[in-house]
Tab-separated table of C-alpha atoms in Angstrom:
chain	number	residue	atom	x	y	z
P	1	MET	CA	-27.750	16.527	-17.649
P	2	SER	CA	-25.623	13.507	-16.680
P	3	ILE	CA	-24.439	12.865	-13.167
P	4	TRP	CA	-20.871	13.340	-14.365
P	5	THR	CA	-21.639	16.801	-15.754
P	6	ARG	CA	-23.162	17.731	-12.403
P	7	ILE	CA	-20.073	16.375	-10.669
P	8	THR	CA	-17.991	18.654	-12.881
P	9	ASP	CA	-20.017	21.613	-11.628
P	10	ALA	CA	-19.342	20.548	-8.038
P	11	VAL	CA	-15.625	20.130	-8.771
P	12	SER	CA	-15.573	23.655	-10.210
P	13	SER	CA	-17.079	24.959	-6.971
P	14	LEU	CA	-14.461	23.125	-4.924
P	15	ALA	CA	-11.654	24.364	-7.139
P	16	ALA	CA	-12.967	27.916	-6.725
P	17	GLY	CA	-12.557	27.629	-2.974
P	18	GLU	CA	-16.014	26.504	-1.858
P	19	GLY	CA	-15.765	24.004	0.978
P	20	LEU	CA	-16.911	20.414	0.775
P	21	SER	CA	-19.551	21.029	3.438
P	22	GLU	CA	-21.028	23.850	1.335
P	23	VAL	CA	-21.136	21.613	-1.730
P	24	PHE	CA	-22.901	18.872	0.229
P	25	ALA	CA	-25.325	21.417	1.713
P	26	ASN	CA	-26.567	22.069	-1.811
P	27	LEU	CA	-26.949	18.358	-2.542
P	28	ARG	CA	-29.018	17.135	0.396
P	29	THR	CA	-32.239	16.196	-1.401
P	30	PRO	CA	-33.101	13.909	-4.351
P	31	PRO	CA	-32.079	13.881	-7.144
P	32	GLU	CA	-29.073	15.949	-6.058
P	33	ARG	CA	-28.273	13.473	-3.302
P	34	SER	CA	-27.176	10.938	-5.915
P	35	VAL	CA	-24.488	13.410	-7.022
P	36	ALA	CA	-23.436	13.864	-3.397
P	37	PHE	CA	-23.156	10.076	-3.022
P	38	ALA	CA	-20.839	9.860	-6.020
P	39	ILE	CA	-18.719	12.776	-4.777
P	40	ALA	CA	-18.492	11.208	-1.319
P	41	VAL	CA	-17.347	7.816	-2.654
P	42	ILE	CA	-14.781	9.346	-5.005
P	43	ALA	CA	-13.468	11.828	-2.424
P	44	LEU	CA	-13.053	9.221	0.312
P	45	GLY	CA	-11.717	6.756	-2.254
P	46	ALA	CA	-8.987	9.275	-3.066
P	47	LYS	CA	-8.095	9.613	0.611
P	48	MET	CA	-8.027	5.824	0.937
P	49	ALA	CA	-5.623	5.569	-2.004
P	50	LYS	CA	-3.200	7.641	0.036
P	51	ALA	CA	-3.789	5.432	3.068
P	52	ASP	CA	-2.422	2.302	1.369
P	53	GLY	CA	0.352	4.236	-0.360
P	54	GLN	CA	-0.912	3.458	-3.860
P	55	VAL	CA	-1.499	7.050	-4.926
P	56	THR	CA	-0.675	6.274	-8.535
P	57	ARG	CA	-3.087	3.393	-9.065
P	58	ASP	CA	-5.646	3.834	-11.815
P	59	GLU	CA	-8.506	5.585	-10.063
P	60	VAL	CA	-10.816	5.133	-13.050
P	61	THR	CA	-10.339	1.364	-12.864
P	62	ALA	CA	-11.222	1.482	-9.174
P	63	PHE	CA	-14.253	3.709	-9.728
P	64	ARG	CA	-15.552	1.388	-12.428
P	65	GLU	CA	-16.010	-1.178	-9.660
P	66	VAL	CA	-18.732	1.143	-8.363
P	67	PHE	CA	-19.872	3.420	-11.177
P	68	THR	CA	-20.796	2.984	-14.803
P	69	ILE	CA	-18.605	5.676	-16.371
P	70	PRO	CA	-19.342	6.498	-20.028
P	71	GLN	CA	-16.368	6.892	-22.332
P	72	GLY	CA	-15.191	10.477	-22.205
P	73	GLU	CA	-16.407	11.107	-18.654
P	74	GLU	CA	-13.363	9.597	-16.945
P	75	LYS	CA	-11.754	13.019	-16.679
P	76	ASN	CA	-14.566	14.325	-14.471
P	77	ALA	CA	-14.102	11.519	-11.939
P	78	GLY	CA	-10.346	11.912	-12.213
P	79	LYS	CA	-10.475	15.653	-11.506
P	80	LEU	CA	-12.429	15.094	-8.318
P	81	PHE	CA	-10.052	12.309	-7.279
P	82	ASP	CA	-7.010	14.532	-7.771
P	83	LEU	CA	-8.608	17.458	-5.947
P	84	ALA	CA	-9.552	15.307	-2.949
P	85	ARG	CA	-6.210	13.516	-2.914
P	86	THR	CA	-4.237	16.780	-2.752
P	87	ASP	CA	-6.628	18.571	-0.395
P	88	VAL	CA	-4.961	19.382	2.917
P	89	ALA	CA	-8.117	18.325	4.792
P	90	GLY	CA	-7.888	14.874	6.333
P	91	TYR	CA	-10.176	11.963	5.547
P	92	GLU	CA	-11.808	12.196	8.988
P	93	ASP	CA	-12.884	15.740	8.180
P	94	TYR	CA	-14.420	14.458	4.940
P	95	ALA	CA	-16.187	11.636	6.771
P	96	TYR	CA	-17.714	13.964	9.368
P	97	LYS	CA	-18.967	16.307	6.629
P	98	ILE	CA	-20.472	13.424	4.676
P	99	LYS	CA	-22.272	12.107	7.743
P	100	ALA	CA	-23.623	15.597	8.447
P	101	MET	CA	-24.919	15.794	4.885
P	102	TYR	CA	-27.296	12.908	5.549
P	103	GLY	CA	-28.606	14.403	8.793
P	104	GLY	CA	-30.681	11.871	10.710
P	105	ASP	CA	-31.102	9.598	7.675
P	106	VAL	CA	-27.795	7.784	7.946
P	107	ALA	CA	-27.972	4.009	8.438
P	108	ALA	CA	-28.741	2.590	4.992
P	109	PRO	CA	-27.186	5.396	2.870
P	110	LEU	CA	-23.922	5.311	4.789
P	111	CYS	CA	-23.768	1.519	4.550
P	112	ASP	CA	-24.235	1.893	0.778
P	113	LEU	CA	-21.372	4.375	0.751
P	114	MET	CA	-19.149	2.055	2.789
P	115	GLU	CA	-19.869	-0.737	0.326
P	116	GLY	CA	-18.665	1.520	-2.478
P	117	LEU	CA	-15.424	2.117	-0.606
P	118	PHE	CA	-14.908	-1.616	-0.116
P	119	HIS	CA	-15.303	-2.106	-3.873
P	120	ILE	CA	-12.639	0.541	-4.503
P	121	ALA	CA	-10.310	-0.899	-1.855
P	122	LEU	CA	-10.412	-4.290	-3.567
P	123	ALA	CA	-10.230	-3.006	-7.156
P	124	ASP	CA	-6.505	-3.815	-7.346
P	125	GLY	CA	-7.003	-7.312	-5.945
P	126	HIS	CA	-5.493	-6.524	-2.541
P	127	TYR	CA	-6.907	-5.406	0.796
P	128	HIS	CA	-4.163	-3.479	2.582
P	129	PRO	CA	-4.109	-3.303	6.416
P	130	ASN	CA	-4.056	0.480	6.136
P	131	GLU	CA	-7.227	0.317	4.049
P	132	ASP	CA	-8.854	-1.793	6.732
P	133	ALA	CA	-7.878	0.734	9.409
P	134	PHE	CA	-9.102	3.569	7.176
P	135	LEU	CA	-12.482	1.944	6.564
P	136	ALA	CA	-12.897	0.970	10.212
P	137	ARG	CA	-12.344	4.597	11.254
P	138	VAL	CA	-14.705	5.942	8.589
P	139	GLY	CA	-17.314	3.425	9.724
P	140	GLU	CA	-16.831	4.568	13.316
P	141	ILE	CA	-17.364	8.214	12.312
P	142	PHE	CA	-20.456	7.172	10.351
P	143	GLY	CA	-21.822	5.544	13.501
P	144	LEU	CA	-21.580	1.930	12.341
P	145	ASP	CA	-20.968	-0.469	15.199
P	146	GLU	CA	-18.319	-3.199	15.051
P	147	THR	CA	-20.877	-5.878	14.158
P	148	ARG	CA	-22.163	-3.971	11.147
P	149	PHE	CA	-18.645	-3.157	9.960
P	150	LYS	CA	-17.646	-6.815	10.301
P	151	ARG	CA	-20.725	-7.762	8.293
P	152	LEU	CA	-19.766	-5.383	5.489
P	153	ARG	CA	-16.182	-6.607	5.429
P	154	SER	CA	-17.267	-10.245	5.259
P	155	GLN	CA	-19.295	-9.466	2.125
P	156	PHE	CA	-16.380	-8.034	0.178
P	157	VAL	CA	-12.989	-9.126	1.495
P	158	PRO	CA	-12.104	-12.610	0.147
P	159	ASP	CA	-10.029	-13.746	3.129
P	160	ALA	CA	-12.226	-12.144	5.798
P	161	GLU	CA	-13.932	-14.361	8.324
P	162	ARG	CA	-17.228	-15.228	6.680
P	163	ASP	CA	-19.885	-16.006	9.240
P	164	PRO	CA	-23.253	-16.322	7.436
P	165	TYR	CA	-25.040	-15.150	10.570
P	166	ASP	CA	-22.989	-11.925	10.561
P	167	VAL	CA	-23.948	-11.294	6.948
P	168	LEU	CA	-27.660	-11.479	7.808
P	169	GLY	CA	-27.242	-9.636	11.096
P	170	VAL	CA	-28.504	-12.535	13.217
P	171	THR	CA	-26.996	-15.066	15.628
P	172	ALA	CA	-26.834	-18.847	15.508
P	173	GLY	CA	-29.519	-18.943	18.201
P	174	THR	CA	-32.018	-16.923	16.166
P	175	SER	CA	-35.062	-18.897	15.027
P	176	MET	CA	-35.240	-19.899	11.367
P	177	GLU	CA	-38.376	-17.812	11.007
P	178	GLU	CA	-36.566	-14.681	12.193
P	179	MET	CA	-33.560	-15.515	10.018
P	180	ARG	CA	-35.835	-15.795	7.010
P	181	LYS	CA	-37.324	-12.395	7.833
P	182	ALA	CA	-33.849	-10.883	8.118
P	183	TRP	CA	-32.831	-12.405	4.775
P	184	ARG	CA	-35.952	-11.136	3.022
P	185	LYS	CA	-35.476	-7.669	4.526
P	186	LEU	CA	-31.920	-7.484	3.227
P	187	VAL	CA	-33.020	-8.699	-0.210
P	188	ARG	CA	-35.651	-5.940	-0.344
P	189	GLU	CA	-33.171	-3.296	0.796
P	190	THR	CA	-30.664	-4.428	-1.829
P	191	HIS	CA	-33.100	-4.122	-4.741
P	192	PRO	CA	-31.817	-1.446	-7.164
P	193	ASP	CA	-35.058	0.557	-6.886
P	194	GLN	CA	-34.645	0.777	-3.116
P	195	MET	CA	-31.018	1.799	-3.469
P	196	VAL	CA	-31.871	4.566	-5.939
P	197	ALA	CA	-34.588	5.777	-3.563
P	198	ARG	CA	-31.902	6.096	-0.849
P	199	GLY	CA	-29.794	8.296	-3.090
P	200	VAL	CA	-27.482	5.771	-4.730
P	201	PRO	CA	-27.096	6.953	-8.344
P	202	GLU	CA	-28.347	4.618	-11.059
P	203	GLU	CA	-24.771	4.577	-12.327
P	204	ALA	CA	-23.754	2.796	-9.110
P	205	VAL	CA	-26.484	0.205	-8.589
P	206	LYS	CA	-23.991	-2.489	-9.559
P	207	LEU	CA	-23.162	-2.267	-5.855
P	208	ALA	CA	-26.227	-4.461	-5.354
P	209	GLU	CA	-24.746	-7.378	-7.287
P	210	LYS	CA	-22.030	-8.541	-4.874
P	211	LYS	CA	-24.152	-7.706	-1.872
P	212	MET	CA	-27.045	-9.819	-3.155
P	213	ILE	CA	-24.673	-12.699	-3.880
P	214	ALA	CA	-23.301	-12.526	-0.320
P	215	ILE	CA	-26.783	-12.340	1.216
P	216	ASN	CA	-28.095	-15.334	-0.737
P	217	ARG	CA	-24.911	-17.338	-0.146
P	218	ALA	CA	-25.248	-16.752	3.606
P	219	TRP	CA	-28.901	-17.815	3.567
P	220	ASP	CA	-28.085	-20.982	1.586
P	221	GLU	CA	-25.285	-21.865	4.012
P	222	ILE	CA	-27.552	-21.391	7.023
P	223	ASN	CA	-30.165	-23.630	5.416
P	224	GLU	CA	-27.524	-26.265	4.695
P	225	ARG	CA	-26.409	-26.208	8.336
P	226	GLY	CA	-30.001	-26.570	9.448
P	227	ALA	CA	-30.502	-29.593	7.206
P	228	ALA	CA	-27.314	-31.308	8.366
């Protein structure tokens, strides 16, 4: 059974009146957590589309920045998008429920989810101030501090301030040995196998591509500064 078929089942539950928290409660453990991840990204992506006023933009195009969607499955993602977009619940309510779904295991999975939202925000080639405010608030609810949010933004937003030390989560005063350790740690965490183990569906491991590029670019720039 494909992830999109399982998403359809979840959408049916939501349409029948079951709350989002109840749906997530049934999707807490692998492999179900990968379905929950997809639902969370699509649902918050729908709320974000309202935040920048572009409620008519092609959601499938945006989702393809994150997910590999087989031909014929677009309608399942679209149904969830429409349901979340028209739901009277606010995005903060969604964000709190999604954080609760992960329990105490939040740091890496929620960063993965935030990365998915950044991909969707930039799918139309623009990063709207309202999208930035939306993502900053979601990150706050998820428990991400300002430094980590800034690091995520620098990886995805073209005109964001790009400090290579922020990307690696270090400072300019950190020793090269510790910087190398931080770089290697991020490379390991960004490996597709590690992402799948955290609950990122295989259909979304393309998230690793841009992140790995940003991590390696930051490391190369730090090495160039050191050699100068």
